[in-house]
Every structure is written in C-alpha cells, then in structure tokens.
Tab-separated table of C-alpha atoms and ligand atoms in Angstrom:
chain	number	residue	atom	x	y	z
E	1	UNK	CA	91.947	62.117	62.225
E	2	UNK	CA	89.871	60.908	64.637
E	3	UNK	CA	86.540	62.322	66.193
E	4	UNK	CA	84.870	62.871	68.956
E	5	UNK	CA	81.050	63.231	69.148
E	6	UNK	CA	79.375	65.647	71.413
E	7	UNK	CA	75.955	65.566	72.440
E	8	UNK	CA	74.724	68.917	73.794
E	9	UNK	CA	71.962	70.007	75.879
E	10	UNK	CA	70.757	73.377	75.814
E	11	UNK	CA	70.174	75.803	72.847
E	12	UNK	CA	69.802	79.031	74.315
E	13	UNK	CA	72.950	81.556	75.179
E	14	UNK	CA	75.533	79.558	76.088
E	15	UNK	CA	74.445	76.485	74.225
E	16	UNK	CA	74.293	78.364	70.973
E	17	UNK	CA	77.325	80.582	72.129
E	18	UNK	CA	79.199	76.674	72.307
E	19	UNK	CA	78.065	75.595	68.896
E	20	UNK	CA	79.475	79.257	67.303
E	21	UNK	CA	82.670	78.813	69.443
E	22	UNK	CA	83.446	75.822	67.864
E	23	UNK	CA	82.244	76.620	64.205
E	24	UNK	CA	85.104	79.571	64.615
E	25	UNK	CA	87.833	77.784	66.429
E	26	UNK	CA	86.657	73.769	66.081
E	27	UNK	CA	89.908	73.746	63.212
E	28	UNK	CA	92.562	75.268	65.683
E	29	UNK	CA	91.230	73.153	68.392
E	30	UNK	CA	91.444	70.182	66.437
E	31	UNK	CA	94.963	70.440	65.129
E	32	UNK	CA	95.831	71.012	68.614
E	33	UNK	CA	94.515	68.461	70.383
E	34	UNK	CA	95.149	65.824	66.745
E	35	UNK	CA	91.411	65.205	66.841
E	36	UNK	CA	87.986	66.041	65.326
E	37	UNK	CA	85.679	67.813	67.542
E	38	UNK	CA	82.086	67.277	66.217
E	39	UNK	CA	78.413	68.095	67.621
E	40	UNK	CA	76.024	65.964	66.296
E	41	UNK	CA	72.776	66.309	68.411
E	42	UNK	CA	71.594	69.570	70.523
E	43	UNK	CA	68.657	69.038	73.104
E	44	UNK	CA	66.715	72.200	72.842
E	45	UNK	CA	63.413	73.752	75.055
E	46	UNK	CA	62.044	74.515	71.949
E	47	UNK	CA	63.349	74.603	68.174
E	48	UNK	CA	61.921	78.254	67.526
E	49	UNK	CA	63.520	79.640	70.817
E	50	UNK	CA	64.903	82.909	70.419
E	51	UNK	CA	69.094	82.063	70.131
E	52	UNK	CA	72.069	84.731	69.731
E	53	UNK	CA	73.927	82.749	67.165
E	54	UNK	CA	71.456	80.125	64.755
E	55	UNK	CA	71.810	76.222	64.984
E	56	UNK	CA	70.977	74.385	61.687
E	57	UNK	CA	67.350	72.591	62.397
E	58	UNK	CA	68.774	69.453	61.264
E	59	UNK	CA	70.979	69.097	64.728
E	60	UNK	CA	68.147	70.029	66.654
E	61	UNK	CA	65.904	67.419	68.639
E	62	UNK	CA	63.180	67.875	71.932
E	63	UNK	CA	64.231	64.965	73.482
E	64	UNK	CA	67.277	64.982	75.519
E	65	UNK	CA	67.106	61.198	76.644
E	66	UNK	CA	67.728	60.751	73.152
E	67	UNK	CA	71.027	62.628	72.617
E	68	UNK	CA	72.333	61.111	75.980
E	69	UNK	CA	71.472	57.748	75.075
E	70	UNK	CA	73.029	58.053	71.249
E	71	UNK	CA	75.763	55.585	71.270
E	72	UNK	CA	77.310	57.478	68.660
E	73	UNK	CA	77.833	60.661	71.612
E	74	UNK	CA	80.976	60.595	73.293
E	75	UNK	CA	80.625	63.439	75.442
E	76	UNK	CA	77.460	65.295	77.066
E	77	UNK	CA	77.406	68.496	78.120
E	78	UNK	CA	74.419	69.981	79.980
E	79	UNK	CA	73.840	73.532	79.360
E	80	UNK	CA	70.479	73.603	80.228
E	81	UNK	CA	70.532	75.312	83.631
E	82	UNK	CA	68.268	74.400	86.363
E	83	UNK	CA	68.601	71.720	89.175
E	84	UNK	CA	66.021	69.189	88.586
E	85	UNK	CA	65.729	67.666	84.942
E	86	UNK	CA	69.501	68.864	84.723
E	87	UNK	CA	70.098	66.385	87.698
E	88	UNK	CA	68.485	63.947	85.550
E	89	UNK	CA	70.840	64.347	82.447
E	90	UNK	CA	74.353	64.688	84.325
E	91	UNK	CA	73.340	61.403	86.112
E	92	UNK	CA	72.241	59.489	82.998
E	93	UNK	CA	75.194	60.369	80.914
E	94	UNK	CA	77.476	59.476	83.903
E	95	UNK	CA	75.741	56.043	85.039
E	96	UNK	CA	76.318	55.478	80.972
E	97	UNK	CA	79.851	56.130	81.443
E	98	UNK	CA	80.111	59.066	79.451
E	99	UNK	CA	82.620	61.783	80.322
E	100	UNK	CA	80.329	64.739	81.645
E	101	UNK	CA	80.494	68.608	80.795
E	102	UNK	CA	78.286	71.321	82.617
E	103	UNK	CA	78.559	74.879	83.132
E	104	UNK	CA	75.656	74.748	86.045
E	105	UNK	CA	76.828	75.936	89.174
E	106	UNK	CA	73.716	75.699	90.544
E	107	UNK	CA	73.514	71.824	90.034
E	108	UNK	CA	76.617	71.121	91.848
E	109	UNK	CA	76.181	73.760	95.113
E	110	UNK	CA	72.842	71.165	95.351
E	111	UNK	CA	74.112	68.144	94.057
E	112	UNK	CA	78.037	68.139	93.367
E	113	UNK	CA	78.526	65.408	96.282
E	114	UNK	CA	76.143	62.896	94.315
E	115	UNK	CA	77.428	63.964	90.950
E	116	UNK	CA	81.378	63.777	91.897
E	117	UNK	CA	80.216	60.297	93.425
E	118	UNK	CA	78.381	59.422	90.553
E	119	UNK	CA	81.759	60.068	88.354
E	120	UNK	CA	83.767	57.497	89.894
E	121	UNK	CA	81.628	55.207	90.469
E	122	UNK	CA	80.892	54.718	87.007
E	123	UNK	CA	84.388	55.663	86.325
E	124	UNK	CA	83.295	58.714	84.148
E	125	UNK	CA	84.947	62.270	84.338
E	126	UNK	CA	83.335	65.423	85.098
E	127	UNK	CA	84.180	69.164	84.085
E	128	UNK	CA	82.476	72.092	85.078
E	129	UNK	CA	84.877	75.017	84.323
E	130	UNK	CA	81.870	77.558	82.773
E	131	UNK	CA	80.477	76.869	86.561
E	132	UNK	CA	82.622	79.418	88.142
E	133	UNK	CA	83.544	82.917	86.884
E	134	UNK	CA	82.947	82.088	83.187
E	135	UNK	CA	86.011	82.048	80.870
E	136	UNK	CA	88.514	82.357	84.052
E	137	UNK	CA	89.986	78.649	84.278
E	138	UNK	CA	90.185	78.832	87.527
E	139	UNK	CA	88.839	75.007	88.121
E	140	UNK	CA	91.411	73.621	86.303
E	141	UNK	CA	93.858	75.684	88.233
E	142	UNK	CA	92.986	74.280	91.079
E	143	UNK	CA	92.142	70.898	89.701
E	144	UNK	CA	95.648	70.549	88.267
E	145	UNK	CA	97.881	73.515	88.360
E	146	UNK	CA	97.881	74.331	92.223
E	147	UNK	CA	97.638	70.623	92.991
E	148	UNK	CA	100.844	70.566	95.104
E	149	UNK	CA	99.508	73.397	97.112
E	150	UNK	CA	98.164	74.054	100.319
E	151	UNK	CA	95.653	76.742	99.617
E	152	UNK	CA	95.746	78.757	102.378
E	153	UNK	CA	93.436	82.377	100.879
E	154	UNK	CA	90.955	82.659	98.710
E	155	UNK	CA	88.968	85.739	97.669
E	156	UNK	CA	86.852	85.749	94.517
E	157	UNK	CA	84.788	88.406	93.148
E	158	UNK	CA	82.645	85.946	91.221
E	159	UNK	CA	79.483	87.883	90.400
E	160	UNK	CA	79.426	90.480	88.072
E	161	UNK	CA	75.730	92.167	88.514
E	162	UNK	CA	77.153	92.538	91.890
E	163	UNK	CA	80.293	93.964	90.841
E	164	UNK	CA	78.600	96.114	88.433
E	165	UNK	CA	76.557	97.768	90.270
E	166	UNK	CA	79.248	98.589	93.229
E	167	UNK	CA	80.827	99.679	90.294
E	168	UNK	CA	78.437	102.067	89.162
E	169	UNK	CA	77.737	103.252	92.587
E	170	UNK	CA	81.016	104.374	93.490
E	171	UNK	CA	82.128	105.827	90.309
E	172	UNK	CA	78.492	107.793	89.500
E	173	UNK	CA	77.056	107.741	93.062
E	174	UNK	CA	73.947	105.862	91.553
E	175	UNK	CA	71.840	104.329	93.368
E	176	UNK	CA	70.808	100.507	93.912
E	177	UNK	CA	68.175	99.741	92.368
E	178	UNK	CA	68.734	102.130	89.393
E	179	UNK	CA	71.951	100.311	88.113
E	180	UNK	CA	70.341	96.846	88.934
E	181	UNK	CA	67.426	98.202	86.769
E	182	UNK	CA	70.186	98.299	84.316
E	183	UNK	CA	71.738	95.450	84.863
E	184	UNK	CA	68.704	93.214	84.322
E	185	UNK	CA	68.395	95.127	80.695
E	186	UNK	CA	71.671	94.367	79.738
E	187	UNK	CA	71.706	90.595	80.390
E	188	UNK	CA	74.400	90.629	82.805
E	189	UNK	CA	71.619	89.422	85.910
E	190	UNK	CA	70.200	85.956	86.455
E	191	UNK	CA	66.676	85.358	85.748
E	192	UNK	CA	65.589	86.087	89.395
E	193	UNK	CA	68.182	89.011	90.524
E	194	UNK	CA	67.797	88.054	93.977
E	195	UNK	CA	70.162	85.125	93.410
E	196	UNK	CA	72.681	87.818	92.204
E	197	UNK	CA	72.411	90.812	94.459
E	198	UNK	CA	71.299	88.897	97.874
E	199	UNK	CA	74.906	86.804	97.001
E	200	UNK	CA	73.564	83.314	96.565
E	201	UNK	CA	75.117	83.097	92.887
E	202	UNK	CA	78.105	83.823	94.780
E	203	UNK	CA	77.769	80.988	97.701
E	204	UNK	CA	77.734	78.979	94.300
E	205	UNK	CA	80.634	79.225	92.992
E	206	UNK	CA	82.482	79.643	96.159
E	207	UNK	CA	81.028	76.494	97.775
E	208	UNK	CA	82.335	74.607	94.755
E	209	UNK	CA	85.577	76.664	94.928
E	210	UNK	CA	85.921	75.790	98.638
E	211	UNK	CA	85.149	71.700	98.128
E	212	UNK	CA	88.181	71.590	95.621
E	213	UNK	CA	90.553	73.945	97.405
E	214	UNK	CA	90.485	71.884	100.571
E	215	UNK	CA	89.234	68.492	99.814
E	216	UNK	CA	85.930	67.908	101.962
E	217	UNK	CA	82.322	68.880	100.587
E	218	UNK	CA	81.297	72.420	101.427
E	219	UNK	CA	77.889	72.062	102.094
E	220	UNK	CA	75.918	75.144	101.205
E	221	UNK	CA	74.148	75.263	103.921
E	222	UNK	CA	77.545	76.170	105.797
E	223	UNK	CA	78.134	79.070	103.874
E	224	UNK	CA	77.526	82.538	105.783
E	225	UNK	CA	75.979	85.013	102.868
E	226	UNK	CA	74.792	88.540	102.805
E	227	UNK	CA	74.250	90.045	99.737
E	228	UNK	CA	74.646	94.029	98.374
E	229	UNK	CA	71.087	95.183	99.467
E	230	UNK	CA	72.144	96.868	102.056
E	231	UNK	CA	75.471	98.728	100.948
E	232	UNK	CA	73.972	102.681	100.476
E	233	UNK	CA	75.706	105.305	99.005
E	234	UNK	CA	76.285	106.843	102.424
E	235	UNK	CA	78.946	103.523	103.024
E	236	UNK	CA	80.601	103.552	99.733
E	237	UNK	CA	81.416	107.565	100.210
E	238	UNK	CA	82.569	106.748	103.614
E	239	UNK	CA	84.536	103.959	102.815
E	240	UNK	CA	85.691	105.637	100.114
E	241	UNK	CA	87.141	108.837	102.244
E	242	UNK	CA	88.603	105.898	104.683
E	243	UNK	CA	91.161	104.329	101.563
E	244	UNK	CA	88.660	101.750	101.077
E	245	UNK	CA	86.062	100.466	97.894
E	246	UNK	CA	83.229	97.973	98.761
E	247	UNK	CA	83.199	95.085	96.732
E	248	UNK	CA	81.019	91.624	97.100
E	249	UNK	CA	83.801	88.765	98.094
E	250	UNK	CA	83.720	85.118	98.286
E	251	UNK	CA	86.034	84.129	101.563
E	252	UNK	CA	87.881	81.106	101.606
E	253	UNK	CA	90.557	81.155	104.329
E	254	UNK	CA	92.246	78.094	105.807
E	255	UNK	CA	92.219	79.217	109.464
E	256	UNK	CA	95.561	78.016	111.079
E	257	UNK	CA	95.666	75.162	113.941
E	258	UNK	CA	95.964	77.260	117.395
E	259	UNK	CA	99.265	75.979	119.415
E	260	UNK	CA	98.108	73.571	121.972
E	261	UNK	CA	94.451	73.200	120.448
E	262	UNK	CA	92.951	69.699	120.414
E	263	UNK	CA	92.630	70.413	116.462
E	264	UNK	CA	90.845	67.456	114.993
E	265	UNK	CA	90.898	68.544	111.050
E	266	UNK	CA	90.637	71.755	109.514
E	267	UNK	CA	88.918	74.772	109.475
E	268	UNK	CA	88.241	77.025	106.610
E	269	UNK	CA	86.122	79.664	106.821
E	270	UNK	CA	83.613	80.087	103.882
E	271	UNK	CA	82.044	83.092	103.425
E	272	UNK	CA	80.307	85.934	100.719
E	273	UNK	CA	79.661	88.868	102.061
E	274	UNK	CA	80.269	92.865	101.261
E	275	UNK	CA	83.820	94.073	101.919
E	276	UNK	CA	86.235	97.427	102.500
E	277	UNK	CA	89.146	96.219	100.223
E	278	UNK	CA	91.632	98.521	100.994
E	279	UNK	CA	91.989	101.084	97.479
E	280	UNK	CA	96.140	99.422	97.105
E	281	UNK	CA	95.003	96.221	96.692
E	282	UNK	CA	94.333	94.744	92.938
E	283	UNK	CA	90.990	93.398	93.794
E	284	UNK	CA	89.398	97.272	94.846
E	285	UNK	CA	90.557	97.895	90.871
E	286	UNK	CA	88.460	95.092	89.425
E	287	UNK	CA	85.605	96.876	87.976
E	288	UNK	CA	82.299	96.477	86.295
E	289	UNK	CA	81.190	93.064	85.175
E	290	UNK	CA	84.500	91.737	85.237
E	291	UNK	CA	85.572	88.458	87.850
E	292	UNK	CA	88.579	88.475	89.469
E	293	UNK	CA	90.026	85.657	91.505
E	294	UNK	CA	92.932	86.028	93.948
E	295	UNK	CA	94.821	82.370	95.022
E	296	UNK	CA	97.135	82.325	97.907
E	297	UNK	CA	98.865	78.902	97.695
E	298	UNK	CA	101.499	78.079	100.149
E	299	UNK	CA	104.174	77.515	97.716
E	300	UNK	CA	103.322	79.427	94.954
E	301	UNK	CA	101.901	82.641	97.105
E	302	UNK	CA	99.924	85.075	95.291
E	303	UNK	CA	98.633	84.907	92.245
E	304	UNK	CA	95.697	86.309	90.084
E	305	UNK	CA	92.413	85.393	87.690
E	306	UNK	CA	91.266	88.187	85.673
E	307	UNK	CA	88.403	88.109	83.370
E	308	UNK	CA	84.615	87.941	82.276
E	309	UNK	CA	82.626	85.739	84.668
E	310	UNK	CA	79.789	85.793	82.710
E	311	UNK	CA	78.381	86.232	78.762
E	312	UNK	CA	78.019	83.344	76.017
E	313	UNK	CA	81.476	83.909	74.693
E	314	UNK	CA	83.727	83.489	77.705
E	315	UNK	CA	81.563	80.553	79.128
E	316	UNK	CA	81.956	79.056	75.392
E	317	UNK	CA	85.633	79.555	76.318
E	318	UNK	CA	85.759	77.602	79.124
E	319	UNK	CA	83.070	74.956	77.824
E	320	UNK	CA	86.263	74.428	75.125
E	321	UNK	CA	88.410	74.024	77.242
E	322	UNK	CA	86.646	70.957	79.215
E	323	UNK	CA	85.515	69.582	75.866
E	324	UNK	CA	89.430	69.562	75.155
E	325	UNK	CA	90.267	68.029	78.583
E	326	UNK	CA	86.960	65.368	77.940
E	327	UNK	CA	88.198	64.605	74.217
E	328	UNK	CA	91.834	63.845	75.230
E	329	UNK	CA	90.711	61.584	78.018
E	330	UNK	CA	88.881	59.520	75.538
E	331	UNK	CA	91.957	59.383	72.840
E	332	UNK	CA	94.348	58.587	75.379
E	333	UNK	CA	92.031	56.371	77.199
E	334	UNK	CA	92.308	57.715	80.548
E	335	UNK	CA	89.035	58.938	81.345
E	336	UNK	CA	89.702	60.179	85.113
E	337	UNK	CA	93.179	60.905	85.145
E	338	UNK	CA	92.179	63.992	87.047
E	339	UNK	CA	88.719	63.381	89.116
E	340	UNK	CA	86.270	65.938	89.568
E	341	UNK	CA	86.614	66.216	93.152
E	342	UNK	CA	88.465	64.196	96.100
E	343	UNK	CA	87.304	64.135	99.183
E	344	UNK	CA	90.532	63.818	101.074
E	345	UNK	CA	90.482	65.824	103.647
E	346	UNK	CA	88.161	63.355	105.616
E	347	UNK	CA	88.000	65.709	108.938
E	348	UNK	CA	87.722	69.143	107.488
E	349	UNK	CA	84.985	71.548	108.687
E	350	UNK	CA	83.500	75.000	108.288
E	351	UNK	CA	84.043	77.837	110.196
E	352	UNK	CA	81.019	78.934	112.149
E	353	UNK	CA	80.605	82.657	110.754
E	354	UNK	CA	80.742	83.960	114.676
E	355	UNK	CA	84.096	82.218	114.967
E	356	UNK	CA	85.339	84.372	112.139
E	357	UNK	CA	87.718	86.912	112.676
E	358	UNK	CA	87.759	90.525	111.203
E	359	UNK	CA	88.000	93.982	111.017
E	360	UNK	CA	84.607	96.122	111.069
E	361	UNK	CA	83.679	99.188	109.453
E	362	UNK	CA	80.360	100.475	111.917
E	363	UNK	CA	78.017	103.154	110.745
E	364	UNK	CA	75.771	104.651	113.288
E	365	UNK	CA	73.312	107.759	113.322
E	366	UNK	CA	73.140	109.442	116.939
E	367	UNK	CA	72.333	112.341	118.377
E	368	UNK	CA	74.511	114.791	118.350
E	369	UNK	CA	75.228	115.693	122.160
E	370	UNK	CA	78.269	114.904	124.287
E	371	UNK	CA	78.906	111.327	125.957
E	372	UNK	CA	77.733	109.591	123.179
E	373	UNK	CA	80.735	108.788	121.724
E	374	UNK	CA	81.972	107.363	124.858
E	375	UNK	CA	78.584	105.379	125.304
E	376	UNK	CA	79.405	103.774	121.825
E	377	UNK	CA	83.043	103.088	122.585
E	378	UNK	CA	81.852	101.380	125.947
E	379	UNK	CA	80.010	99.366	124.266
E	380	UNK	CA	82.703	98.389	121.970
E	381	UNK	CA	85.176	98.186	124.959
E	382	UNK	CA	82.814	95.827	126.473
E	383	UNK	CA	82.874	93.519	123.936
E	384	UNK	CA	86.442	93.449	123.964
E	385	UNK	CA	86.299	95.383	120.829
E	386	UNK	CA	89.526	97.563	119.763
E	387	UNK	CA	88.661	100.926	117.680
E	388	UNK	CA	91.111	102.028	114.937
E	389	UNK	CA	89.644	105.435	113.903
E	390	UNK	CA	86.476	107.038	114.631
E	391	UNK	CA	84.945	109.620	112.293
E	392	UNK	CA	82.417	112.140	112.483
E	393	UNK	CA	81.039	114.467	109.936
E	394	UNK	CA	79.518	117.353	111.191
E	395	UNK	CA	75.365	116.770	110.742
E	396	UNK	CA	72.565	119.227	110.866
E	397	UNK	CA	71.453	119.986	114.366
E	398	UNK	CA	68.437	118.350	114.863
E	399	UNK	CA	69.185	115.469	112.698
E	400	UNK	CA	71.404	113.501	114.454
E	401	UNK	CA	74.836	112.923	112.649
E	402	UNK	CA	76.772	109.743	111.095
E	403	UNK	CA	79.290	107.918	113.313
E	404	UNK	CA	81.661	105.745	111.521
E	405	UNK	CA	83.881	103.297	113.344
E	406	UNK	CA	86.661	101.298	112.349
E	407	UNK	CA	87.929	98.541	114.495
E	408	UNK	CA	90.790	96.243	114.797
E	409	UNK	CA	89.880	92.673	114.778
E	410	UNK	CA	86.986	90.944	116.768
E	411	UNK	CA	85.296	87.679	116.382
E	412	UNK	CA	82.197	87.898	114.821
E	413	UNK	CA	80.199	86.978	117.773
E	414	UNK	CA	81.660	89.712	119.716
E	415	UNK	CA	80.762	92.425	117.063
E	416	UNK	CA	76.676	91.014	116.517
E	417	UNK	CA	76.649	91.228	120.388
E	418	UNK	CA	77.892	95.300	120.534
E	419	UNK	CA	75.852	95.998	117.270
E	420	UNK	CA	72.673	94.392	119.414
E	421	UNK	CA	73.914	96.840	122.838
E	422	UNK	CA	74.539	100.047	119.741
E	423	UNK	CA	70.833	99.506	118.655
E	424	UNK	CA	69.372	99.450	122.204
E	425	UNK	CA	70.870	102.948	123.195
E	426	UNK	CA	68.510	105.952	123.265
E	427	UNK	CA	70.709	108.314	121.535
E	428	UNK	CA	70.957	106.019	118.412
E	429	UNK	CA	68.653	106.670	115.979
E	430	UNK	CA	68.923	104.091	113.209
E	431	UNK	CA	69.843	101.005	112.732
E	432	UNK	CA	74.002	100.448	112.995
E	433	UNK	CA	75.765	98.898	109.734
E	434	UNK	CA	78.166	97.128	109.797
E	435	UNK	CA	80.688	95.790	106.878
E	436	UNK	CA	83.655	94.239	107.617
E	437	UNK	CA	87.094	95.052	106.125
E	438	UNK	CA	89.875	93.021	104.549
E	439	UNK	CA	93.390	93.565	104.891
E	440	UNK	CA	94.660	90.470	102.955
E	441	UNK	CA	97.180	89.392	105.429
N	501	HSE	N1	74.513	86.409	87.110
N	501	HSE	C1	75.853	85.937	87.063
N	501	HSE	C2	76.771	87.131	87.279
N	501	HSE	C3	76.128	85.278	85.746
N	501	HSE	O1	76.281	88.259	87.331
N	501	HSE	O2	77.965	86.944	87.442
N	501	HSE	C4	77.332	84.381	85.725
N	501	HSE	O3	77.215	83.312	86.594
C-alpha cells in the first residue's frame, strides 16, 4: 500500500491528541482512503512537556525546520498555535510545495490572505478544518459541499467558554466571573480568557467563515465585536421572561441589493456580538461547550452543524479529516483540486456595523415617577425608532426601577444615537444596555 509521511508540529493537546487519533483509527483510515498514513517526525516546545496522550521519544525532535525540510515528509501540519514562528512554518512548508495542515485560527484571521496566496502560488493545498468549531466540518462544507450555493445567513455559535458560561448563567443564575473561574479550570478557555469572553476567538473563526462563504478577504479589522462582559443576570432573566436566551453569535448575512441602488458588489455584514435568540429556535437549545453552526444557502436553505468546537479529540477529528483530503491529493496527484480560498468576489465589502439592521432589546434604570416613560419613548420616536413591548417590573421606591424595551428594527446608527439621548436624561440612573435580538428571517 502506499504511504504518506506526515511531519507534525506541535506536541502538546492537540498535537498529541493527533498522534493518539491516528494510533486508534490510522487502520480504518487507511483501508479507506487505500493508503498508509504515517507520522514520522513531531516538532515539540520541549520533549518533557506535560502531554495528555505520550509520544515515543524516538519521533520527537526541537527543531521544526528540520521536520519541514525532511524530504521524506509529505504533509506538514502546524499545531503549534501562535502567529509568529507558526507564520514561519506554514510558509516554509508551502514555498516547498508541501500540502499544508493547521488547526490555527489565529494564523489565518492575521495572515490567511498571504497564506491562501502562498498556496497557489507554489501550487500547494491548504486545510484548516480544526480552525473553526473543532470536529464540526464545517470548512469543508463550505469548501465543497455548499459550493453551488449562494450563502445568504450565517450564524455560528463558535466559542464554547462563551457558550458555557451563558449556559451556566441562565440555567443556575451564576454569575460571570464565577463560571469563567470554572471554565479556565476545566480547560475549555484559551490561555488569555479575554480572547474568549471579550469575542475575539469568535471574530476568528467567523472572519475565516465569512472569506469562504462569500469569496473576498474579510479583513478582521472589519469585523464589529463585543464580547459577554457585559450580559448580567438581570438581562438573561429578562430576556428570559420575554421568550428569549442570550447566546454569543457570529453574523454573517449577505445583505440584499436595494431596488434602484447604484450597488457596486456586495455587502455582508460580519459581526459577533451577544444575542436574544428567540427560545423556538434550535440555536437558543445549543448548550454548554457545545458549537453549533446554522447555514442558510439559497438552494439548499437551512441546515445545521452540531458538535464540540473545542477539546483534543474533536480537533484530532477534524485534523483527520484534512490529513485524508491532503493524502488523497498526493495519490491522485491533484494537489489543489479544491483551493483554500478564492477570492472571486472581486467587489465585495463589509457592512459598516451602523448600517446594520436589527431588533434591540434596551435595559434602562429610571426613576420611578410619571412622564418618564414617554421621555424614553420620545427619544426612541425621535430616532425613528419603533417599540414592540415595553416592560416594567415594579422596583422599590427610592431605587429607581428597570425599564426594558423591545423594538422593531432600526439601523444601528439610529439606536447608538437614542442610547447616547437615554443616558443624558436626568431621570436615568444607569447606564442603558442594549442587546440586539435575532429573529432569523
Ligand atoms: N477557547 C475556544 C473555545 C477553544 O472556548 O471555543 C476552541 O477554539
């Protein structure tokens, strides 16, 4: 039979979680795919690192030039995490011509322009399925299976610190930074949680979610994030009484040309931000660490990714999965019969976030003393602002009492500037919140 040599870099979790994947299922894998799938080098930090699963010494080397440069190594795959050295070994392996494996989402939000360029000029191949919710192939869906679609939705819950502790905080009324706490001890958050809960793990994977959904490069910088910091208790409750759960969601919504507009490409609005998801819809039900990913494809409609975004086994998964695309390209000789990325959609743009269209959940504390509801809904009025429902527990006199507000939809320009009218008022006497609220339409 023949074989294909892997050269790994990376020995920690997911790097050692790759090696034990294929020690278990290397045999099933190789009478499906009628070849041999071998590792014989691993770059490692360190050979005494601590590992979950052991790699035998004699695979082990400090020097990842070496593996990359091995003419015996078929296929690289960077594990190693990080964006600078890692930059370094993705673009070596390619310029040698090597098909290219990473599960670093990181890398290609920075660097995925470069690296997809990199690919085909040297007429290598690129996967990078571990990059976005873990085992969930939801790359090569879009890669290959939704390829004659028009994606016109898509909504990922892609982190699952994030989704754990929403989780946690609706079901046990916990608070913040007690579940994160906990999160960080059980190895679900990334080494600095801020990339998790402030949603930047999230403009990640959906900036490299939005690139090959609609064909241009999403530069991060374009992305509109706001992470979980500021959901409280007080909104999930609320939102909870309304029909609604909160939940962290990656936007990616093709917004549709306007009749008569000068349109010159198109616009997709990219966004991560909190959400009410309305309690009906399958995405309020995906719970604790677990991804989800809802496609809307304009053939195909709806359909729906399920599974662990995170954890050594499930990236292993999808690591396989690549290393089983990357070894049949080689056997068959057709190294980028399905690029990484193409940039065909030569005039597409972001959506500026206060172009963006939504509903609004508002939270307000006022006094409690007539005409200051209709001082708010002026405001809101003003801004051209439509209100759905207004409710008002009763408060403690004294104390001032919540106001919630739900709108219909507003650009987001036209909310910031009643939020910044809401804040100015004398009767209001902390800051307004605002989250918006998706209806899926
Ligand atoms: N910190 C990430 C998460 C790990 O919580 O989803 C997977 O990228």
């Amino acid at each position: 039979m023949q074989q294909v040599n892997l050269g790994m870099i990376g020995g920690g979790t997911v790097g050692s979680g790759v090696y034990h994947a294929l020690e278990q299922n290397g045999d099933l894998m190789a009478s499906r795919l009628g070849l041999q799938i071998n590792i014989l080098r691993i770059a490692v930090k360190a050979l005494n690192e601590p590992r979950p699963y052991a790699i035998p010494e004699s695979l082990m080397t400090t020097d990842w030039a070496a593996v990359v440069k091995d003419p015996k190594v078929d296929v690289v795959i960077e594990l190693a995490g990080g964006t600078t050295v890692a930059r370094a070994m993705v673009l070596s392996a390619l310029e040698s011509g090597k098909p290219v494996i990473t599960a670093n989402k990181a890398l290609l939000s920075a660097y995925g322009e470069e690296l997809f360029e990199a690919a085909r000029k040297n007429k290598a191949n690129l996967y990078y399925e571990a990059s976005v919710a873990g085992g969930i192939p939801i790359i090569k869906s879009l890669r290959e299976g939704f390829i004659g679609n028009r994606i016109t939705h898509l909504y990922g819950i892609v982190n699952g610190t994030c989704n754990y502790i929403l989780t946690r905080m609706k079901l046990e009324g916990a608070e913040f930074e007690t579940v994160l706490d906990e999160a960080q001890r059980l190895g679900y958050a990334e080494a600095d949680p801020s990339l998790d809960v402030d949603g930047y793990d999230s403009l990640h994977k959906i900036g490299i979610l939005a690139s090959l959904a609609h064909g241009f490069w999403v530069n991060p910088r374009d992305i509109y994030v706001e992470g979980i910091r500021q959901v409280t208790q007080a909104d999930i409750r609320f939102a909870n009484q309304l029909g609604y759960t909160i939940k962290l969601l990656g936007i990616i919504k093709r917004i549709p040309d306007r009749v008569g507009a000068n349109n010159n490409g198109s616009h997709v609005q990219v966004s991560v931000y909190p959400v009410l998801v309305p309690h009906s819809h399958v995405l309020a039900n995906v719970n604790n660490v677990f991804n989800a990913v809802f496609v809307r494809g304009d053939l195909v409609g709806d359909t729906l990714f399920y599974g662990r975004g995170a954890g050594k086994d499930a990236t292993a998964s999808a690591v396989l999965s690549d290393i089983a695309d990357a070894a049949l390209d080689l056997k068959f000789d057709t190294k980028c019969r399905v690029p990484p990325f193409v940039p065909h959609e030569k005039q597409g743009a972001v959506l500026p976030i206060d172009a963006a269209v939504s509903r609004y959940y508002v939270r307000m504390h006022v006094v409690d003393q007539p005409g200051v509801l209709a001082s708010v809904a002026a405001l809101f009025a003003e801004n051209h602002i439509g209100i759905s429902s207004v409710f008002q527990p009763e408060g403690h006199e004294g104390q001032g009492v919540p106001l919630v507000v739900m709108t219909h939809e507003a650009p987001n320009a036209a909310m910031h500037s009643a939020l910044a009218k809401i804040r100015q008022l004398p009767v209001s006497l902390a800051e307004p919140r605002m989250i918006r609220v998706e209806d899926f339409e």
